[in-house]
Each structure stands twice: as C-alpha cells, then as structure tokens.
C-alpha cells in the first residue's frame, strides 16, 4: 500500500496516539526506512531515544512487494540506517553479517541499534537477580484478577458510543420473551478478539453474552443467515449418535507431547465431539498444555441414508483428515485461515472410518470437526421464524 500524506496530517491524525513502523509506504518510501517518519519526526522532532520494531515481515515487503529495494540485504541495511532496530520476521536481518563485511553498513551503525535494544533490557531488569525486579515477582493471580476485570468492563462500557437505537431497543425490557440474533459474527469466537489481541481465559461471543444477560426465561433464537459473501451455508447436523469407536459413542482422542504424533500418547480418552479452543499455555489434558503438542481423533461414522455429507475441519495450526485411509484434507505444512471441507458420498447403513490428526505449535489453538450439508438460506422461512421476536 502506498499512501501520500502531508506532514500536518501525519502529525495531527496518524502520529498523535503513538508510533509504529508499519509495512506500508508513505510518500514513496516504506515506513521502516522513511526519511520523514523515522529520521525527521521520530528521532529529531520527538527526540525519541528508544528502539523501534518493524511490523511483522515489513522489511520483506521492501523487495518482495514494494520493489523499492533490490534484495533482502539492501532492505535490511536501509531499515537499520533509518532506525528500525529489530525486525519482526524471520530472516532479513541475518543478512547484516555479510553487509558489514561488504562495507554496506558499519559495525558502529549496527551498535547504535544494539545499544538501544540492550538499554531497554537493562531498564526491564533482564540482567538483574529476580528478587530485584518487580515484574518477575507478579503472582499468577494478577492475571484476570477480579478488580482488573471489573475495570476492563467499566472502560468498555464507558467507551461505547450508541449510534442508533431504533424503536428504543435498548435498554432491553424485562418483559420481552424472544430475541432473534442473526449474522455470521454472532457466534464467532475469533471475531470478538480482533488483531494482536490479548488472550482471555474465556471467550464470550455476542450470542453467549446476550443469552447470559437475558437469562433462561427469554428465548434467544439464532441463525447464521449468511456468510460474509453469500447465503449458501453449511447447515450443521449433530452426528454424535452416528459415531462409534470400539463400542463407545464418540471419538477416541490421543494426545502427544510433541508436534508429530511420535511415540506413545501421553493421554487417551473418549470424547463426544471435536470442538476445542485453547489459549496458549492452557491445559489441554493432564500432561499436555496448548503448545507444541499433537492429537489424533478416531471414530467410525455410520450413514443413515443414501446421499452425501460434508465434513468441515477448522484448526490452528495444522491438520489432516483421512476417511477409510484416504487423505481428503491436508493443511499440515501450510494452513491458511479458514475451514476446509470434504463432501463424502454415502450409502445407507455403511460405516466410514474417520481419522483427524492435528498439531499445535505456538499461539492460540483450536480444532473442530463438524458435518452437514450446504443449503441456500430460505429468507422467507427465516423471516417467519423471527416474526414473533420482540
């Protein structure tokens, strides 16, 4: 993205809350190597003496997408010369070793960034005994402490701006009997997290929040209605009674303390379904936390009719689905965001063996297997269904 901005706009609008070396270009130069932003405004006008981190893979963008630099070495050198002290990425700054040898940048210039980085580390107490560092002595109970959650709720409530309140919908009256909630984000756990989000111990979707707020005496009717681009949706079916493993309903779940399903499982249990969402470090099962682990879920599925059924798998990080030993879905090495589906042609009373394998590296973790059939939303039926909603 190339953006042209005046200095006044940058100072009054974009730079007033803070600063970040992002991946875009401003006035022909990438932000991480921008004369105006990094040298003039940040270092000279603001007298900023701290360190600057690039946006993730922003330095790669110099030569891959912006085409402002010929290669990774030129990109790394220019970014450091402009005061981007550390990259959020994987490899570009490794080229600085050879860049120094080639005389493209001096060791003294590298040391400017090193000094900024280590100054921050010293200020954080990273080289002091733990007993002298207040950050090292915070108890785990500090996380999501009741007073902190109460303050966060207060901040959220006081920062909300109600733009429209048609028919005086809010506040919700205590006399209502039925609420209809329609839309693709209503029951979406990812949608409420945002970007670069924190990691709560429990995620409350919009639908969850409404149900908890109004209580059991109010009917809350929910339908997805549409996706973001069309109204042909996978309508889910509860197949739990059609799954069985060794005469037990559900899935045999095996959990491994490594990413590649190696060795004997640390734990094995039966699970009624596969619908897991863990935060990083959260306990998955005894002996396993949600980082650097893998799992295998096995079951047999018996079809009730001739026709077809679509299996949908959604997960982070990688997964494979096999049906009768045939691999039908594989995102093990390259998993872009979004679910994957496979349509299985079925015969009545036939049994199919399903094996779902999954691994988790770092960050949040989730794995879900659902089944159903694609249907176009019947808007007339949906309107009739919610006609009596308050």
Short mmCIF file of C-alpha atoms in Angstrom, two decimals:
data_model
loop_
_atom_site.label_atom_id
_atom_site.label_comp_id
_atom_site.label_asym_id
_atom_site.label_seq_id
_atom_site.Cartn_x
_atom_site.Cartn_y
_atom_site.Cartn_z
CA UNK A 1 0.00 0.00 0.00
CA UNK A 2 1.40 3.39 -0.98
CA UNK A 3 -0.08 6.38 0.82
CA UNK A 4 0.63 10.06 0.22
CA UNK A 5 0.17 12.20 3.34
CA UNK A 6 1.04 15.76 4.28
CA UNK A 7 3.20 16.37 7.33
CA UNK A 8 0.26 18.09 9.04
CA UNK A 9 -2.00 15.06 8.51
CA UNK A 10 0.66 12.71 9.83
CA UNK A 11 1.29 14.81 12.94
CA UNK A 12 -2.32 15.67 13.80
CA UNK A 13 -4.10 12.45 12.88
CA UNK A 14 -1.92 9.40 12.48
CA UNK A 15 1.04 10.07 14.79
CA UNK A 16 -0.79 11.63 17.72
CA UNK A 17 -1.71 8.37 19.56
CA UNK A 18 1.70 6.75 19.09
CA UNK A 19 4.12 5.38 16.51
CA UNK A 20 4.64 2.09 14.74
CA UNK A 21 6.94 1.16 11.88
CA UNK A 22 4.34 -0.46 9.67
CA UNK A 23 4.58 -2.25 6.36
CA UNK A 24 3.06 0.38 4.08
CA UNK A 25 4.78 3.11 2.07
CA UNK A 26 4.33 6.80 2.82
CA UNK A 27 5.38 9.30 0.18
CA UNK A 28 7.17 6.58 -1.88
CA UNK A 29 9.31 5.20 0.99
CA UNK A 30 8.50 2.17 3.19
CA UNK A 31 7.68 3.31 6.72
CA UNK A 32 10.56 1.32 8.25
CA UNK A 33 13.04 3.23 6.06
CA UNK A 34 11.26 6.54 5.76
CA UNK A 35 13.25 9.78 5.95
CA UNK A 36 10.31 11.87 7.15
CA UNK A 37 8.81 9.45 9.67
CA UNK A 38 11.86 7.74 11.14
CA UNK A 39 14.56 10.40 10.92
CA UNK A 40 12.87 13.79 10.93
CA UNK A 41 9.74 13.28 13.06
CA UNK A 42 10.59 10.38 15.37
CA UNK A 43 14.26 10.90 16.13
CA UNK A 44 14.81 14.64 15.56
CA UNK A 45 11.49 16.35 16.39
CA UNK A 46 10.27 13.96 19.09
CA UNK A 47 13.76 13.17 20.42
CA UNK A 48 12.74 9.51 20.66
CA UNK A 49 15.64 7.52 22.12
CA UNK A 50 14.01 4.10 22.42
CA UNK A 51 14.10 1.20 20.00
CA UNK A 52 11.81 0.62 17.02
CA UNK A 53 10.45 -2.75 15.91
CA UNK A 54 9.15 -3.32 12.42
CA UNK A 55 5.70 -4.59 11.69
CA UNK A 56 5.87 -8.33 11.08
CA UNK A 57 7.58 -9.08 7.74
CA UNK A 58 7.51 -5.38 6.85
CA UNK A 59 11.19 -5.47 5.85
CA UNK A 60 10.48 -8.37 3.47
CA UNK A 61 7.92 -6.13 1.79
CA UNK A 62 10.68 -3.74 0.66
CA UNK A 63 11.96 -6.11 -2.02
CA UNK A 64 9.05 -8.55 -2.39
CA UNK A 65 6.12 -6.19 -2.88
CA UNK A 66 7.12 -2.52 -2.79
CA UNK A 67 10.06 -3.23 -5.13
CA UNK A 68 11.89 -0.25 -3.63
CA UNK A 69 14.99 -2.32 -2.82
CA UNK A 70 16.76 -4.96 -4.89
CA UNK A 71 17.14 -7.66 -2.24
CA UNK A 72 16.99 -8.56 1.46
CA UNK A 73 20.45 -7.15 2.18
CA UNK A 74 19.66 -3.72 0.78
CA UNK A 75 16.36 -3.75 2.68
CA UNK A 76 17.98 -4.65 6.00
CA UNK A 77 20.72 -2.04 5.64
CA UNK A 78 18.31 0.77 4.78
CA UNK A 79 15.94 -0.15 7.62
CA UNK A 80 18.73 -0.12 10.23
CA UNK A 81 20.15 3.12 8.84
CA UNK A 82 16.71 4.67 9.36
CA UNK A 83 16.46 3.45 12.96
CA UNK A 84 14.42 0.25 12.70
CA UNK A 85 16.42 -1.58 15.35
CA UNK A 86 14.84 -5.02 15.21
CA UNK A 87 12.64 -6.84 12.73
CA UNK A 88 9.52 -8.80 13.44
CA UNK A 89 10.08 -11.50 10.87
CA UNK A 90 12.25 -14.45 10.09
CA UNK A 91 15.39 -13.81 8.10
CA UNK A 92 16.08 -10.38 6.58
CA UNK A 93 18.30 -9.04 9.36
CA UNK A 94 20.51 -12.15 9.16
CA UNK A 95 21.97 -10.57 6.03
CA UNK A 96 23.51 -7.79 8.14
CA UNK A 97 26.52 -10.00 8.96
CA UNK A 98 27.60 -10.09 5.33
CA UNK A 99 26.52 -6.48 4.82
CA UNK A 100 29.08 -5.36 7.41
CA UNK A 101 31.79 -7.48 5.76
CA UNK A 102 30.91 -5.99 2.38
CA UNK A 103 31.11 -2.45 3.73
CA UNK A 104 27.43 -1.70 3.09
CA UNK A 105 26.94 -0.71 6.73
CA UNK A 106 29.45 -0.20 9.53
CA UNK A 107 29.68 -2.10 12.79
CA UNK A 108 29.32 1.25 14.57
CA UNK A 109 25.95 1.79 12.90
CA UNK A 110 24.84 -1.68 13.99
CA UNK A 111 25.94 -0.84 17.53
CA UNK A 112 23.55 2.12 17.63
CA UNK A 113 20.63 -0.31 17.42
CA UNK A 114 22.27 -2.77 19.80
CA UNK A 115 22.69 -0.02 22.40
CA UNK A 116 19.00 0.91 22.17
CA UNK A 117 17.92 -2.72 22.50
CA UNK A 118 20.14 -3.50 25.48
CA UNK A 119 19.26 -0.24 27.21
CA UNK A 120 15.64 -1.37 27.24
CA UNK A 121 16.65 -4.80 28.52
CA UNK A 122 18.61 -3.26 31.37
CA UNK A 123 15.67 -1.00 32.25
CA UNK A 124 13.44 -4.06 32.41
CA UNK A 125 15.86 -5.75 34.80
CA UNK A 126 16.63 -8.66 32.50
CA UNK A 127 20.21 -8.83 33.81
CA UNK A 128 19.33 -8.37 37.49
CA UNK A 129 18.50 -11.04 40.08
CA UNK A 130 14.74 -11.82 40.00
CA UNK A 131 14.24 -10.58 43.56
CA UNK A 132 15.24 -7.07 42.44
CA UNK A 133 12.80 -6.98 39.52
CA UNK A 134 9.20 -6.12 40.34
CA UNK A 135 7.95 -7.62 37.08
CA UNK A 136 9.45 -11.01 38.00
CA UNK A 137 7.50 -11.16 41.25
CA UNK A 138 3.97 -10.69 39.96
CA UNK A 139 1.85 -13.67 41.08
CA UNK A 140 -0.20 -15.61 38.54
CA UNK A 141 -3.30 -14.37 40.38
CA UNK A 142 -2.64 -10.95 38.86
CA UNK A 143 -3.89 -12.26 35.54
CA UNK A 144 -7.63 -11.63 35.24
CA UNK A 145 -7.87 -10.53 38.86
CA UNK A 146 -11.47 -9.56 39.71
CA UNK A 147 -10.60 -5.89 40.14
CA UNK A 148 -8.83 -5.85 36.77
CA UNK A 149 -11.79 -7.48 35.01
CA UNK A 150 -14.15 -5.01 36.65
CA UNK A 151 -12.02 -2.09 35.45
CA UNK A 152 -11.84 -3.51 31.92
CA UNK A 153 -15.63 -3.84 31.86
CA UNK A 154 -16.04 -0.29 33.12
CA UNK A 155 -13.68 1.02 30.44
CA UNK A 156 -15.57 -0.85 27.73
CA UNK A 157 -18.96 0.36 28.93
CA UNK A 158 -17.86 3.97 29.20
CA UNK A 159 -16.19 3.99 25.78
CA UNK A 160 -19.15 2.61 23.83
CA UNK A 161 -20.92 5.09 21.57
CA UNK A 162 -24.52 4.22 20.70
CA UNK A 163 -25.01 5.47 17.15
CA UNK A 164 -28.56 4.24 16.67
CA UNK A 165 -31.34 3.00 18.93
CA UNK A 166 -34.22 2.29 16.59
CA UNK A 167 -37.57 1.74 18.31
CA UNK A 168 -35.85 2.23 21.68
CA UNK A 169 -34.42 -1.28 21.53
CA UNK A 170 -32.04 -0.50 24.37
CA UNK A 171 -32.20 -0.89 27.25
CA UNK A 172 -33.75 -4.35 26.85
CA UNK A 173 -37.05 -4.51 28.69
CA UNK A 174 -37.56 -7.17 31.31
CA UNK A 175 -40.92 -8.08 29.74
CA UNK A 176 -39.53 -9.43 26.47
CA UNK A 177 -39.96 -13.11 25.65
CA UNK A 178 -37.93 -13.66 22.46
CA UNK A 179 -34.78 -12.20 20.90
CA UNK A 180 -33.59 -13.08 17.39
CA UNK A 181 -29.85 -12.95 16.71
CA UNK A 182 -28.90 -13.28 13.04
CA UNK A 183 -25.50 -12.93 11.40
CA UNK A 184 -22.13 -14.59 10.69
CA UNK A 185 -20.28 -12.96 13.59
CA UNK A 186 -22.86 -13.57 16.30
CA UNK A 187 -21.37 -16.89 17.40
CA UNK A 188 -17.82 -16.39 16.13
CA UNK A 189 -15.11 -16.66 18.79
CA UNK A 190 -12.41 -15.23 16.55
CA UNK A 191 -14.49 -12.18 15.59
CA UNK A 192 -14.51 -10.77 19.12
CA UNK A 193 -10.73 -11.00 19.53
CA UNK A 194 -9.55 -8.52 16.92
CA UNK A 195 -5.95 -8.26 15.72
CA UNK A 196 -2.91 -8.65 18.00
CA UNK A 197 -5.40 -9.41 20.73
CA UNK A 198 -4.82 -10.45 24.30
CA UNK A 199 -5.54 -14.00 25.40
CA UNK A 200 -8.55 -14.31 27.73
CA UNK A 201 -9.20 -17.49 29.65
CA UNK A 202 -12.76 -17.49 28.32
CA UNK A 203 -14.13 -16.01 25.12
CA UNK A 204 -17.70 -14.71 25.20
CA UNK A 205 -19.31 -14.36 21.79
CA UNK A 206 -22.10 -11.89 21.10
CA UNK A 207 -24.60 -14.74 21.25
CA UNK A 208 -23.15 -16.04 24.53
CA UNK A 209 -23.33 -12.57 26.07
CA UNK A 210 -26.94 -12.00 25.08
CA UNK A 211 -28.02 -15.38 26.42
CA UNK A 212 -26.23 -14.84 29.72
CA UNK A 213 -27.61 -11.33 30.09
CA UNK A 214 -31.29 -12.12 29.48
CA UNK A 215 -31.35 -15.46 31.30
CA UNK A 216 -33.24 -18.70 30.71
CA UNK A 217 -36.69 -17.13 30.73
CA UNK A 218 -36.08 -15.40 27.39
CA UNK A 219 -35.88 -17.41 24.15
CA UNK A 220 -32.81 -16.45 22.12
CA UNK A 221 -33.21 -17.69 18.54
CA UNK A 222 -30.03 -17.81 16.48
CA UNK A 223 -29.22 -18.44 12.83
CA UNK A 224 -26.10 -17.56 10.91
CA UNK A 225 -28.21 -16.50 7.93
CA UNK A 226 -25.33 -15.69 5.59
CA UNK A 227 -21.59 -15.82 5.36
CA UNK A 228 -19.68 -12.66 4.51
CA UNK A 229 -20.10 -13.19 0.77
CA UNK A 230 -23.11 -15.42 0.10
CA UNK A 231 -26.13 -17.12 1.63
CA UNK A 232 -25.34 -20.76 0.82
CA UNK A 233 -24.19 -22.19 4.12
CA UNK A 234 -23.11 -25.48 5.60
CA UNK A 235 -26.04 -26.37 7.82
CA UNK A 236 -24.63 -28.50 10.61
CA UNK A 237 -26.05 -31.83 11.71
CA UNK A 238 -25.41 -33.47 15.08
CA UNK A 239 -23.71 -36.72 14.13
CA UNK A 240 -22.65 -37.72 17.65
CA UNK A 241 -25.03 -40.71 17.76
CA UNK A 242 -23.62 -41.93 14.44
CA UNK A 243 -20.03 -42.03 15.70
CA UNK A 244 -18.55 -45.02 17.49
CA UNK A 245 -15.16 -46.39 18.43
CA UNK A 246 -14.83 -49.87 19.90
CA UNK A 247 -18.45 -49.91 21.05
CA UNK A 248 -18.29 -46.46 22.62
CA UNK A 249 -20.06 -43.44 21.20
CA UNK A 250 -17.82 -40.58 20.14
CA UNK A 251 -14.15 -40.21 19.24
CA UNK A 252 -11.04 -41.87 20.59
CA UNK A 253 -8.72 -38.94 21.40
CA UNK A 254 -4.96 -39.50 21.73
CA UNK A 255 -2.69 -36.64 22.87
CA UNK A 256 1.08 -36.48 22.27
CA UNK A 257 3.68 -34.22 23.90
CA UNK A 258 5.27 -33.35 20.54
CA UNK A 259 4.17 -31.89 17.21
CA UNK A 260 4.45 -35.02 15.07
CA UNK A 261 2.41 -37.70 16.87
CA UNK A 262 5.61 -39.53 17.85
CA UNK A 263 5.85 -42.21 20.49
CA UNK A 264 3.10 -43.33 22.79
CA UNK A 265 0.29 -40.89 23.61
CA UNK A 266 0.54 -39.11 26.95
CA UNK A 267 -3.21 -39.44 27.41
CA UNK A 268 -6.08 -41.25 25.71
CA UNK A 269 -9.78 -40.71 26.31
CA UNK A 270 -13.18 -40.84 24.62
CA UNK A 271 -14.70 -37.51 23.61
CA UNK A 272 -18.28 -36.91 22.40
CA UNK A 273 -17.19 -34.48 19.67
CA UNK A 274 -14.20 -32.49 18.40
CA UNK A 275 -14.72 -28.84 19.26
CA UNK A 276 -11.70 -27.43 21.07
CA UNK A 277 -10.44 -23.88 21.51
CA UNK A 278 -7.43 -23.42 23.78
CA UNK A 279 -5.38 -20.38 24.63
CA UNK A 280 -1.58 -20.64 24.63
CA UNK A 281 -0.40 -22.43 27.74
CA UNK A 282 -3.89 -23.58 28.73
CA UNK A 283 -4.17 -27.16 29.96
CA UNK A 284 -5.42 -29.47 27.22
CA UNK A 285 -5.33 -32.66 29.27
CA UNK A 286 -3.16 -33.90 32.13
CA UNK A 287 0.45 -33.67 30.98
CA UNK A 288 -0.30 -31.52 27.91
CA UNK A 289 -0.53 -27.74 27.58
CA UNK A 290 -1.62 -25.90 24.44
CA UNK A 291 1.82 -25.52 22.85
CA UNK A 292 3.96 -27.95 20.87
CA UNK A 293 1.61 -30.92 21.05
CA UNK A 294 -0.37 -33.09 18.65
CA UNK A 295 -3.52 -35.19 18.75
CA UNK A 296 -5.25 -37.95 16.84
CA UNK A 297 -9.04 -38.36 16.86
CA UNK A 298 -10.52 -41.61 15.54
CA UNK A 299 -14.08 -42.82 15.05
CA UNK A 300 -16.41 -44.66 12.71
CA UNK A 301 -19.33 -42.84 11.14
CA UNK A 302 -22.47 -44.73 10.08
CA UNK A 303 -24.63 -43.10 7.43
CA UNK A 304 -28.39 -43.08 7.93
CA UNK A 305 -29.22 -42.61 4.25
CA UNK A 306 -28.01 -42.68 0.68
CA UNK A 307 -26.67 -39.34 -0.47
CA UNK A 308 -23.83 -37.20 0.81
CA UNK A 309 -22.48 -35.42 3.85
CA UNK A 310 -19.89 -32.65 4.04
CA UNK A 311 -17.23 -32.72 6.75
CA UNK A 312 -15.75 -29.38 7.80
CA UNK A 313 -12.45 -29.05 9.67
CA UNK A 314 -11.18 -25.82 11.17
CA UNK A 315 -7.92 -25.66 13.07
CA UNK A 316 -4.83 -23.75 14.09
CA UNK A 317 -2.09 -24.88 13.40
CA UNK A 318 -2.11 -27.94 11.05
CA UNK A 319 -4.42 -30.90 10.46
CA UNK A 320 -5.14 -33.89 8.21
CA UNK A 321 -8.40 -35.77 7.70
CA UNK A 322 -8.49 -39.33 6.39
CA UNK A 323 -11.64 -41.27 5.51
CA UNK A 324 -11.19 -45.02 5.06
CA UNK A 325 -7.41 -44.43 4.91
CA UNK A 326 -7.76 -41.91 2.07
CA UNK A 327 -6.38 -38.45 2.83
CA UNK A 328 -9.06 -35.92 1.91
CA UNK A 329 -7.83 -32.76 3.69
CA UNK A 330 -4.24 -31.74 4.45
CA UNK A 331 -3.11 -28.39 5.87
CA UNK A 332 -0.23 -29.84 7.87
CA UNK A 333 2.52 -27.71 6.34
CA UNK A 334 0.53 -24.76 5.00
CA UNK A 335 -2.59 -23.68 6.82
CA UNK A 336 -4.26 -20.53 5.62
CA UNK A 337 -7.03 -19.13 7.76
CA UNK A 338 -10.47 -20.64 7.28
CA UNK A 339 -12.13 -24.04 7.40
CA UNK A 340 -11.69 -26.86 4.85
CA UNK A 341 -14.48 -29.14 3.66
CA UNK A 342 -14.83 -32.53 2.03
CA UNK A 343 -18.03 -33.96 0.55
CA UNK A 344 -18.46 -37.69 1.11
CA UNK A 345 -20.88 -39.75 -0.97
CA UNK A 346 -22.64 -42.13 1.40
CA UNK A 347 -24.72 -45.29 1.35
CA UNK A 348 -27.35 -46.11 3.94
CA UNK A 349 -26.04 -48.16 6.89
CA UNK A 350 -22.46 -48.03 5.55
CA UNK A 351 -19.68 -47.32 8.02
CA UNK A 352 -16.74 -45.00 7.34
CA UNK A 353 -13.57 -44.68 9.42
CA UNK A 354 -12.58 -41.09 10.18
CA UNK A 355 -9.12 -40.14 11.48
CA UNK A 356 -8.32 -36.49 12.19
CA UNK A 357 -4.71 -35.64 13.07
CA UNK A 358 -3.75 -32.25 14.46
CA UNK A 359 -0.71 -30.39 15.73
CA UNK A 360 -0.25 -27.13 17.61
CA UNK A 361 2.90 -25.02 17.69
CA UNK A 362 2.53 -21.64 19.40
CA UNK A 363 -0.23 -19.10 19.93
CA UNK A 364 -3.89 -19.91 20.27
CA UNK A 365 -5.01 -23.42 19.38
CA UNK A 366 -8.25 -24.81 18.01
CA UNK A 367 -9.51 -27.88 16.22
CA UNK A 368 -13.12 -28.51 15.22
CA UNK A 369 -14.82 -31.20 13.14
CA UNK A 370 -18.41 -30.65 12.08
CA UNK A 371 -20.68 -32.18 9.47
CA UNK A 372 -23.75 -31.19 7.49
CA UNK A 373 -24.90 -30.19 4.04
CA UNK A 374 -24.81 -26.95 2.09
CA UNK A 375 -28.15 -25.19 1.80
CA UNK A 376 -29.22 -21.82 0.46
CA UNK A 377 -30.77 -19.69 3.18
CA UNK A 378 -34.55 -19.52 2.91
CA UNK A 379 -35.04 -15.87 3.78
CA UNK A 380 -38.83 -16.14 3.81
CA UNK A 381 -38.68 -19.02 6.29
CA UNK A 382 -36.17 -17.14 8.42
CA UNK A 383 -38.35 -14.02 8.45
CA UNK A 384 -41.34 -16.10 9.52
CA UNK A 385 -39.27 -17.78 12.23
CA UNK A 386 -38.35 -14.47 13.86
CA UNK A 387 -41.63 -12.66 13.20
CA UNK A 388 -42.71 -13.00 16.82
CA UNK A 389 -39.39 -11.80 18.24
CA UNK A 390 -39.63 -8.78 20.49
#
